[in-house]
Amino acid sequence: MIRLLLIALLPLVLNASKILSYNIYDRTDRADVMITFDTPYEGVIKQSVSNSIITIKLTDANIESFKTKKLSSKFLHSLSITPMSGYTQIVASVAPSVELQASKTSDSYGLRLRFHLNSPTSSTQTKAPIPTNNPLALLPTKQDSGMSQSYYIVIAILIIGILILIYLKKKMAPKETKQNKWAYNSSTSNSTKMQETPKFDENVSIRFQKSIDNSSSVVMLDFGEQSYLVLMGSNNILLDKFTDNKPATQDEFESILRNRQEDLERLLSPRKESKEPLQAYKERAASISYEA
């Protein structure tokens, strides 16, 4: 639920540009304040002038904390940057007859605030001064054109990341397997380790061994370059021999046992069935001796 809420709020956060840094350059004829954003700034810039105080409002921009700085410039005396709800407020204390000119870089990642003396000739040629009855006036800037291209890129990366996480979660989930009496669990493997292994010639070594029941076990023996799969019990039966494709791990050995499940059942079943004819023979012999 928290993830869904964060995803829903993500467009609102990404739509606002974050102020990464600001630098002040004091010149002989001006003072420049360069502001850098993490994304292209597409918001609206507003200003108001009152008693040598210029207030700049940057909509859709935010900064981590309050910043302030005092200067000894003849154009700019102090500068403070305050994060507000939905915008960032910049308050500049300037000398008399100082005006502000704002301009963005070509890629919109930077904003320049230039403080310089008001030139009467330039002001009459460009445009009329700001009316006193309207303290907030729009400075020339690019109109908001909706979500920028970087927003779509971030959303695409986020969706791809979520799909990859879902795929990895399904891939790494444990799969349930059917229990087979030939696929021995950890308790069976522990019990087989406690059983005594038969003794062979010094040239014969046991590669793997698994117990089938109390009287039978399957053993992989190495003799020379050959490996032999033997069913050991009351009678020892050679099941197969290997030259090249020898099992190297316990899992491969158990896989061979699972593939030969039917053969092992067929070899073990006559032992159980032979008990009934023997018992019948004993009963019949006893009845004959009783009649005699």
XYZ file of C-alpha atoms in Angstrom:
292
model
C 0.000 0.000 0.000
C 2.866 2.370 0.841
C 4.510 1.626 -2.504
C 1.314 2.448 -4.378
C 1.024 5.728 -2.469
C 4.627 6.655 -3.305
C 4.049 5.840 -6.973
C 0.909 7.997 -6.979
C 2.793 10.939 -5.413
C 5.836 10.520 -7.655
C 4.508 12.702 -10.553
C 3.903 15.569 -8.132
C 7.457 15.365 -6.787
C 9.091 14.934 -10.181
C 7.156 17.849 -11.670
C 8.961 20.303 -9.324
C 12.602 21.248 -9.891
C 14.983 21.059 -6.947
C 17.557 23.781 -6.348
C 20.933 22.075 -6.114
C 23.191 25.091 -5.581
C 23.477 28.848 -5.902
C 26.519 31.041 -6.500
C 26.920 34.834 -6.225
C 29.284 36.764 -8.517
C 30.004 40.400 -7.616
C 31.121 42.509 -10.607
C 31.937 46.189 -11.007
C 28.699 46.951 -12.814
C 26.390 44.186 -11.550
C 25.881 41.291 -9.159
C 24.780 37.911 -10.539
C 23.151 35.051 -8.670
C 23.370 31.704 -10.535
C 20.883 29.023 -9.438
C 21.232 25.411 -10.611
C 18.322 22.901 -10.783
C 18.333 19.114 -10.969
C 15.793 19.148 -13.837
C 14.944 21.777 -16.433
C 13.022 24.513 -14.642
C 9.689 25.181 -16.352
C 7.912 27.153 -13.618
C 6.778 30.773 -13.484
C 8.936 33.530 -11.961
C 7.254 36.436 -10.138
C 8.773 39.470 -8.418
C 7.708 42.323 -6.180
C 9.668 45.441 -5.150
C 9.208 47.323 -1.862
C 11.666 49.693 -0.097
C 14.874 48.285 -1.624
C 13.617 44.745 -1.058
C 13.072 42.563 -4.143
C 11.048 39.410 -3.564
C 11.270 36.662 -6.195
C 8.797 33.779 -6.241
C 9.847 30.587 -8.125
C 6.799 28.392 -8.614
C 7.269 24.608 -8.943
C 10.724 24.845 -7.357
C 11.926 23.622 -3.973
C 15.069 23.640 -1.825
C 16.034 21.451 1.101
C 16.454 24.141 3.753
C 16.568 27.866 4.394
C 19.646 29.643 3.013
C 20.893 33.160 3.732
C 24.009 35.157 2.901
C 25.227 38.717 3.578
C 27.330 40.564 0.997
C 29.432 43.700 0.768
C 28.404 44.432 -2.799
C 27.216 47.888 -3.818
C 24.299 46.247 -5.669
C 23.285 43.363 -3.417
C 23.451 43.570 0.395
C 21.905 40.261 1.466
C 20.135 37.265 -0.051
C 17.857 34.665 1.549
C 16.215 31.596 -0.014
C 13.219 30.098 1.802
C 11.293 26.902 0.871
C 7.540 27.519 0.801
C 4.522 25.362 -0.004
C 4.547 24.854 -3.774
C 7.243 27.459 -4.469
C 10.562 28.919 -3.318
C 10.864 32.537 -2.155
C 14.038 34.560 -2.696
C 14.360 37.885 -0.838
C 17.146 40.258 -1.907
C 18.140 43.431 -0.087
C 19.491 45.809 -2.750
C 20.787 49.315 -3.042
C 18.494 52.096 -4.274
C 17.859 52.255 -8.033
C 18.842 48.577 -8.475
C 16.586 46.455 -10.633
C 16.385 42.725 -11.302
C 16.694 40.913 -14.612
C 16.052 37.137 -14.698
C 17.067 34.811 -17.518
C 17.433 31.058 -17.909
C 20.146 29.053 -19.620
C 19.480 27.380 -22.976
C 18.868 23.968 -21.364
C 16.741 25.476 -18.502
C 18.974 23.844 -15.878
C 20.177 27.232 -14.675
C 18.601 30.566 -13.722
C 20.491 33.862 -13.569
C 19.287 36.725 -11.375
C 21.135 39.890 -12.382
C 21.046 42.942 -10.085
C 22.220 46.174 -11.757
C 21.557 49.901 -11.661
C 18.416 51.099 -13.344
C 19.234 52.828 -16.652
C 16.635 55.452 -17.591
C 17.416 55.201 -21.311
C 17.117 51.447 -21.420
C 13.896 51.401 -19.415
C 12.163 53.889 -21.729
C 13.197 51.974 -24.812
C 12.220 48.530 -23.610
C 8.945 48.639 -21.709
C 6.931 50.629 -19.218
C 7.792 50.332 -15.535
C 5.851 48.004 -13.309
C 2.669 49.692 -11.936
C 2.743 50.427 -8.237
C -0.741 48.986 -7.743
C 0.414 45.551 -8.917
C 3.432 44.519 -6.797
C 3.616 41.010 -8.262
C 4.582 41.055 -11.903
C 5.563 38.232 -14.156
C 9.139 38.203 -15.365
C 9.727 36.877 -18.887
C 10.212 33.138 -18.803
C 9.247 30.063 -20.721
C 5.627 29.045 -20.455
C 4.807 25.833 -18.633
C 4.416 23.166 -21.310
C 3.350 20.322 -19.009
C 5.511 17.390 -18.102
C 9.033 17.559 -19.505
C 10.805 14.797 -21.354
C 12.845 13.858 -18.284
C 9.635 13.053 -16.400
C 8.665 10.431 -18.986
C 12.164 8.950 -18.855
C 12.002 8.597 -15.048
C 8.524 7.027 -15.228
C 9.712 4.536 -17.870
C 12.726 3.578 -15.756
C 10.483 3.141 -12.708
C 8.065 0.845 -14.572
C 10.927 -1.239 -15.965
C 12.431 -1.540 -12.481
C 9.105 -2.747 -11.026
C 8.740 -5.366 -13.779
C 12.286 -6.612 -13.151
C 11.601 -6.910 -9.401
C 8.385 -8.891 -10.053
C 10.244 -11.229 -12.430
C 13.081 -11.808 -9.951
C 10.605 -12.452 -7.152
C 8.831 -15.152 -9.185
C 12.161 -16.617 -10.323
C 13.583 -16.876 -6.812
C 10.401 -18.233 -5.198
C 10.873 -21.869 -3.980
C 9.054 -24.433 -6.106
C 7.101 -27.253 -4.440
C 8.067 -30.753 -5.606
C 6.216 -34.000 -5.100
C 7.697 -36.303 -2.484
C 9.128 -39.541 -3.882
C 10.301 -42.424 -1.824
C 13.495 -42.547 -3.875
C 14.140 -38.790 -3.399
C 15.406 -38.937 0.126
C 15.025 -36.036 2.499
C 17.587 -34.683 4.889
C 16.575 -37.025 7.727
C 17.058 -40.098 5.530
C 20.428 -38.850 4.324
C 21.516 -38.312 7.937
C 20.496 -41.842 8.867
C 22.412 -43.350 5.961
C 25.561 -41.586 7.137
C 25.299 -43.471 10.448
C 25.064 -46.875 8.756
C 28.163 -48.982 8.473
C 29.674 -49.166 4.989
C 30.759 -52.590 3.738
C 34.463 -53.336 3.358
C 35.892 -53.890 -0.104
C 39.244 -54.497 -1.645
C 41.750 -51.638 -1.340
C 41.457 -50.944 -5.095
C 37.655 -50.509 -4.767
C 36.256 -47.253 -3.404
C 32.721 -46.156 -2.672
C 31.699 -43.060 -4.611
C 28.082 -42.773 -3.359
C 25.745 -44.850 -1.197
C 22.032 -44.679 -0.384
C 19.925 -46.960 1.808
C 16.699 -48.308 0.259
C 15.345 -50.136 3.323
C 16.692 -51.896 6.410
C 18.348 -54.692 4.396
C 19.123 -53.127 0.979
C 21.150 -50.214 -0.331
C 22.417 -48.931 -3.663
C 26.164 -48.292 -3.929
C 28.284 -46.602 -6.630
C 31.689 -48.347 -6.639
C 34.850 -47.143 -8.368
C 37.241 -49.807 -9.630
C 39.960 -48.682 -12.010
C 38.437 -46.456 -14.675
C 34.974 -48.018 -14.299
C 32.154 -47.128 -11.906
C 29.587 -49.794 -11.009
C 26.039 -49.289 -9.718
C 25.280 -52.237 -7.403
C 22.172 -53.185 -5.436
C 23.474 -54.682 -2.195
C 21.472 -56.804 0.206
C 20.938 -60.526 0.612
C 22.041 -60.807 -3.021
C 24.342 -58.312 -4.770
C 23.029 -57.288 -8.216
C 24.955 -55.237 -10.779
C 22.594 -52.585 -12.116
C 24.858 -50.655 -14.487
C 28.421 -49.523 -15.108
C 29.776 -46.120 -16.115
C 32.942 -45.117 -17.920
C 32.506 -41.532 -19.078
C 29.217 -40.193 -17.674
C 29.995 -40.829 -14.020
C 27.923 -38.897 -11.463
C 30.011 -36.197 -9.842
C 27.607 -35.031 -7.118
C 25.103 -36.537 -4.711
C 22.248 -34.905 -6.666
C 23.342 -36.637 -9.891
C 23.526 -39.972 -8.051
C 20.002 -39.511 -6.656
C 18.800 -38.558 -10.129
C 20.069 -41.930 -11.431
C 18.135 -43.686 -8.641
C 14.941 -41.839 -9.535
C 15.321 -42.818 -13.192
C 15.740 -46.484 -12.145
C 12.851 -46.506 -9.692
C 10.864 -49.128 -11.585
C 13.890 -51.454 -11.899
C 14.600 -51.216 -8.182
C 10.962 -51.939 -7.286
C 10.947 -54.955 -9.595
C 14.143 -56.324 -8.008
C 12.936 -55.768 -4.453
C 9.344 -57.038 -4.874
C 10.155 -60.800 -5.292
C 11.698 -60.827 -1.824
C 8.425 -59.783 -0.238
C 6.290 -62.120 -2.369
C 8.501 -65.169 -1.650
C 7.467 -65.205 1.994
C 3.910 -66.381 1.252
C 4.785 -69.620 -0.709
C 7.383 -70.525 1.933
C 4.849 -70.105 4.714
C 2.313 -72.207 2.776
C 4.914 -74.957 2.288
C 5.669 -75.058 6.010
C 1.979 -75.345 6.918
C 1.492 -78.087 4.360
C 4.462 -80.072 5.667
C 3.199 -79.777 9.206
C -0.239 -81.074 8.254
C 1.248 -84.081 6.442
C 3.356 -85.077 9.446
C 0.335 -84.746 11.729
C -1.779 -87.069 9.590
C 0.982 -89.697 9.509
